[in-house]
CSV table of C-alpha atoms in Angstrom, one decimal:
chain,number,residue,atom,x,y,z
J,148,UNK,CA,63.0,143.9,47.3
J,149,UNK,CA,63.8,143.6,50.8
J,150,UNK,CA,67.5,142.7,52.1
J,151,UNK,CA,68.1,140.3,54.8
J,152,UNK,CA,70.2,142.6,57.5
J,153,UNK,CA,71.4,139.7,59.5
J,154,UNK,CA,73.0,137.6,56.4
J,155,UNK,CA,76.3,138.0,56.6
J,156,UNK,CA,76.6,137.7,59.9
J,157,UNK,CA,75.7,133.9,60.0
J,158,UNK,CA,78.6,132.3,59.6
J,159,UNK,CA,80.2,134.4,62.4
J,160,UNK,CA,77.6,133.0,64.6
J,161,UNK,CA,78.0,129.8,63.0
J,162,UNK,CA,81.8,129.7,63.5
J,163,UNK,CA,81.2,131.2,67.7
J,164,UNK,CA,78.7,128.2,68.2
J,165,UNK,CA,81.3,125.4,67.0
J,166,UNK,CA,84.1,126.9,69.2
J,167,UNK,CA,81.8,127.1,72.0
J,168,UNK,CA,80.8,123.6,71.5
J,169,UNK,CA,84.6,122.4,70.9
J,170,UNK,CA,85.4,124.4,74.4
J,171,UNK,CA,82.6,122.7,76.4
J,172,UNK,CA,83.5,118.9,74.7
J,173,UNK,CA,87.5,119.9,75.8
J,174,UNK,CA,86.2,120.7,79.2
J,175,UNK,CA,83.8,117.8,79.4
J,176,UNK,CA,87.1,115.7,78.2
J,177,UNK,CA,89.4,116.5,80.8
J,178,UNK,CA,87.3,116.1,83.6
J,179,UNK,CA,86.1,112.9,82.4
J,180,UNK,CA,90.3,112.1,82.2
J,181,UNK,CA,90.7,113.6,85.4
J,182,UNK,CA,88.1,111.8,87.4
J,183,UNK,CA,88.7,108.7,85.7
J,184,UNK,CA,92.5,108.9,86.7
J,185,UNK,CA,91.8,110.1,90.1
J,186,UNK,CA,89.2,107.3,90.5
J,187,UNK,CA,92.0,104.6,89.4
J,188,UNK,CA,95.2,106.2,91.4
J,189,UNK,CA,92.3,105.6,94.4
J,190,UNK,CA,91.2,102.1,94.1
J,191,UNK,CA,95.3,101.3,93.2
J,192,UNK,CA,96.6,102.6,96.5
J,193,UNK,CA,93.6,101.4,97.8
J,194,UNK,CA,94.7,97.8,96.8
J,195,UNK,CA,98.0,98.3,98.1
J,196,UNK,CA,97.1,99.3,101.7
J,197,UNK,CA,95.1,96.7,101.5
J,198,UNK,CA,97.9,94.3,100.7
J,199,UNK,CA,99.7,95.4,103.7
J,200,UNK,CA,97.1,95.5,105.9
J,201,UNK,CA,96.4,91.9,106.4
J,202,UNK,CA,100.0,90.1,105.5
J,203,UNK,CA,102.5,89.7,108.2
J,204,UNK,CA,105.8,89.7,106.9
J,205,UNK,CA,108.0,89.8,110.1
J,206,UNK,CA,111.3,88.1,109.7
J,207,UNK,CA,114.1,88.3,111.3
J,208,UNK,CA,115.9,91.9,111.1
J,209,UNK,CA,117.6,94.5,113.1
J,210,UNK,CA,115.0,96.3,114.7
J,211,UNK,CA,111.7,96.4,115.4
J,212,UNK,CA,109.5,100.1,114.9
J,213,UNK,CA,106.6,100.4,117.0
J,214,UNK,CA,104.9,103.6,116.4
J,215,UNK,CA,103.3,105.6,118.6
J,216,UNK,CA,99.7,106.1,119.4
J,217,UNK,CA,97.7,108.2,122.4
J,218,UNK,CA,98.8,108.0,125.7
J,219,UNK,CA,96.9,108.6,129.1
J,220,UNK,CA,98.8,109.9,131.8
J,221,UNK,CA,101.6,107.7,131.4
J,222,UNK,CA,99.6,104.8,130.6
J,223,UNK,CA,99.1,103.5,126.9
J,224,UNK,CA,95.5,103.9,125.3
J,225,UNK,CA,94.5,100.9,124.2
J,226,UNK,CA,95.7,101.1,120.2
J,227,UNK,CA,99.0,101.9,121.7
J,228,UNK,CA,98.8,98.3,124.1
J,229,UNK,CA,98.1,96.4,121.3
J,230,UNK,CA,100.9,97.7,119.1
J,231,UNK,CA,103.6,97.2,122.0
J,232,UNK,CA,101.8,94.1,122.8
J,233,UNK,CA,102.8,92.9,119.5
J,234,UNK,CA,105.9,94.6,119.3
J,235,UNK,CA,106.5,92.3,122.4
J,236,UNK,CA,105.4,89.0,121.0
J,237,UNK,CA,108.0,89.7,118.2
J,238,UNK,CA,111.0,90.7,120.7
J,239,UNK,CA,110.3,87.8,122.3
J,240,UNK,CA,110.2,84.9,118.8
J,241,UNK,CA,113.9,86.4,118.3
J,242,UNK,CA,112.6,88.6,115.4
J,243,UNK,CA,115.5,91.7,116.6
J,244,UNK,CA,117.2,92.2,119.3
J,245,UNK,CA,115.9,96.2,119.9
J,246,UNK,CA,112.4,97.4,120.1
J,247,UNK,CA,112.4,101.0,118.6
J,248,UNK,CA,109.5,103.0,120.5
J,249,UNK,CA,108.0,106.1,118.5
J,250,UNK,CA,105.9,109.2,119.2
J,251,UNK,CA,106.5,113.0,121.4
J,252,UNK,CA,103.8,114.2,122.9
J,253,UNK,CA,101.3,116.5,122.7
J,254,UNK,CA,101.2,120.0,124.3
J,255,UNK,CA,100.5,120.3,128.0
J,256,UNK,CA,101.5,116.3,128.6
J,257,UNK,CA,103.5,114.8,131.0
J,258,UNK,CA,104.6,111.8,128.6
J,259,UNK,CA,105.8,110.9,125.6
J,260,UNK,CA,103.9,108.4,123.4
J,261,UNK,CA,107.6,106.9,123.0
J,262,UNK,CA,108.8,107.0,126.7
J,263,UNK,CA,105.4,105.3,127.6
J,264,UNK,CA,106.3,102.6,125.0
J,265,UNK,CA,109.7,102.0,126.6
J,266,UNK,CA,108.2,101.8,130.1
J,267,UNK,CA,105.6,99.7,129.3
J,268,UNK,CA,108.1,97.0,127.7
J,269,UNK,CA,110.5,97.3,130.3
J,270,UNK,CA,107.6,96.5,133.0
J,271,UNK,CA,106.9,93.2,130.3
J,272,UNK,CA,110.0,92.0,130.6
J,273,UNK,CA,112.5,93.8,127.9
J,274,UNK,CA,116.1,95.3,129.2
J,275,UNK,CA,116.5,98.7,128.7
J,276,UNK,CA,119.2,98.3,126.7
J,277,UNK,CA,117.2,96.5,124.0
J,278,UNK,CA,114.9,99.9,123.9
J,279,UNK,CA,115.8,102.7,121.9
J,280,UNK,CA,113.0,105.3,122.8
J,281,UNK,CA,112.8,108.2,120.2
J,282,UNK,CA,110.3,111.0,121.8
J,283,UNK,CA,110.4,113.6,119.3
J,284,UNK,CA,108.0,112.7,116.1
J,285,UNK,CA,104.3,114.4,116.2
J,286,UNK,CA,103.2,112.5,112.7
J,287,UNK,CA,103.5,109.5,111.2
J,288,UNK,CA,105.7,111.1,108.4
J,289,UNK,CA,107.9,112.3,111.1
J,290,UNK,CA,108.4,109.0,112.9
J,291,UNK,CA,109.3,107.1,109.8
J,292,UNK,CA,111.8,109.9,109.5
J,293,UNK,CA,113.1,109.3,112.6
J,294,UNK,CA,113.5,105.8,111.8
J,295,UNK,CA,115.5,106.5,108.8
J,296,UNK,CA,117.8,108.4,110.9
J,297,UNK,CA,117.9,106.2,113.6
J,298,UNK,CA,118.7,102.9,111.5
J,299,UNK,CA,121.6,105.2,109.7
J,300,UNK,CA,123.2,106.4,113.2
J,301,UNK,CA,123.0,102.5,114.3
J,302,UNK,CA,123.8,100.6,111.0
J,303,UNK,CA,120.5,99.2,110.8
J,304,UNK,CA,119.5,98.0,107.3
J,305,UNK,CA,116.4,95.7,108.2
J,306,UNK,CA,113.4,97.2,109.8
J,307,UNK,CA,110.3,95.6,111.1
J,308,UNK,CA,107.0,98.3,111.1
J,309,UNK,CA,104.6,97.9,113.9
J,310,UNK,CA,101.5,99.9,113.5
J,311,UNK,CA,97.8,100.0,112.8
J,312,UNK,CA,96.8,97.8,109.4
J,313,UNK,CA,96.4,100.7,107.3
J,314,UNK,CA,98.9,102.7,108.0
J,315,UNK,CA,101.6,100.3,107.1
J,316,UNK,CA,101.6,100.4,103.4
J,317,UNK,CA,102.9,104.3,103.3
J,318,UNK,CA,104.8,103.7,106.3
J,319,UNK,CA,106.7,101.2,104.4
J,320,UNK,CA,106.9,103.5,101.2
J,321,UNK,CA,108.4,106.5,103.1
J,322,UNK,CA,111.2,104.4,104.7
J,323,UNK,CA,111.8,102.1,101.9
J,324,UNK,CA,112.0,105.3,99.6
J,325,UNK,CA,114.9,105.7,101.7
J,326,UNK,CA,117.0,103.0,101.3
J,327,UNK,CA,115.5,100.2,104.3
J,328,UNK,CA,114.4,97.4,104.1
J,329,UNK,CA,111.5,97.3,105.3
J,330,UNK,CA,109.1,94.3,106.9
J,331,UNK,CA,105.3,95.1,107.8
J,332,UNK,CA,103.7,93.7,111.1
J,333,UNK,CA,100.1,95.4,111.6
J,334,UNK,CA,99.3,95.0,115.1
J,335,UNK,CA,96.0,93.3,116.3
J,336,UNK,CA,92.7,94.8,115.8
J,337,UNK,CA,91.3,96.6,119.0
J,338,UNK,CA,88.0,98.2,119.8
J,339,UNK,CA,88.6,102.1,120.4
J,340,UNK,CA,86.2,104.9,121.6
J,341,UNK,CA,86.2,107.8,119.3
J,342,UNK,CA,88.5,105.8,116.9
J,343,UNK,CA,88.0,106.8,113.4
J,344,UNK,CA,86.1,104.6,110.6
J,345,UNK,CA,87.8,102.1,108.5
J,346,UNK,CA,86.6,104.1,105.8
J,347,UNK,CA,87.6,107.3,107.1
J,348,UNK,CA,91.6,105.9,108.0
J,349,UNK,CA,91.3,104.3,104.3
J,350,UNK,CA,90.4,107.9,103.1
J,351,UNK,CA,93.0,109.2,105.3
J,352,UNK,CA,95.8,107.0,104.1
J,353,UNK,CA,95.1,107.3,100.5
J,354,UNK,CA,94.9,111.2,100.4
J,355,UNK,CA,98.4,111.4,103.0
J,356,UNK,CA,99.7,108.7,100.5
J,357,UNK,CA,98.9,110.6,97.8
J,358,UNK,CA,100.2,114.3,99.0
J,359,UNK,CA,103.3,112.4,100.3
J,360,UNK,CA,104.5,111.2,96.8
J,361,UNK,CA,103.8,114.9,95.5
J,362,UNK,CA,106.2,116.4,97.7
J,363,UNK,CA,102.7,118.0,99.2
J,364,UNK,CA,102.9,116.4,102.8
């Protein structure tokens, strides 16, 4: 009578297979959970910039935030026009009586996105008294920063946020998160050369969003 060598080893094997099949169904779990709640975190901030984007909610406050965008030579690029353009319109309905102008430079320029801002609404009209120009900030985290300092060092309490539709809605989160209160105002839409995609700002602002609210950024 012959005796089967590899008997007892069965339910070894047996037992190997079903944790191996457990660890791949865990695996296949979590990143099912992890995509799925990645995928919803998206489309929510998504939703959110979104809101902000395309509602005006300028009212009357203490000072109005424009923030900064290129510069060329002293001379704003055309996203930076249309944000101080609107920054002007609302000076000018009585909205607050200062116009807050944001943005350094970069290295090896002349100007400041910030002192541009102030020169160009002086040259529209505004006294410079009614222009605080802060000349500092390099990102948009930093600016909003800024205007958290600045508002403290002035009393200010009520902001108005100038700035491209979909960067308003973190904007508004980083300053609010702060204690403002904060108003949106997305500028008018302009035409730019070597401007980014909407989809590639919407990517932008939900990963920065994102990193920003996991002390990441």
């Amino acid at each position: 009578m012959s005796i089967p060598v590899d008997g007892p080893d069965r339910p070894a094997d047996s037992r190997g297979n079903w944790i191996a099949s457990a660890a791949r169904f865990l695996l296949i779990y979590f990143v099912a959970v992890f995509f799925l709640s990645a995928l919803g975190w998206g489309i929510w901030v998504y939703v959110q910039i979104e809101r902000y984007a395309y509602e005006d909610h300028a009212a009357p406050a203490d000072v109005i935030c424009v923030f900064g965008a290129a510069e060329y030579a002293g001379r704003p690029s055309p996203v930076l026009r249309a944000r101080l353009d609107h920054a002007l319109a609302l000076y000018e309905h009585g909205i607050a009586p200062v116009v807050l102008t944001l943005g350094g430079s970069a290295p090896g320029d002349a100007f400041s996105e910030g002192q541009v801002g102030q020169a160009y609404l002086m040259a529209n009209g505004v006294p410079e008294k009614a222009i605080i120009a802060e000349t500092q900030s390099r990102s948009t985290e930093e600016q909003a920063r800024r205007i958290v300092a600045i508002a403290r060092a002035n009393g200010y309490r009520r902001v108005v946020i100038v700035s491209d539709p979909a960067h308003l809605f973190r904007i508004r989160e980083i300053c609010a998160s702060e204690g403002l209160q904060v108003l949106t105002s997305p500028r008018q839409q302009v035409a730019a050369v070597g401007s980014a995609s909407e989809w590639q700002q919407m990517g932008h602002e939900i990963l920065a969003y994102t990193l920003w609210r996991m002390h990441l950024h």
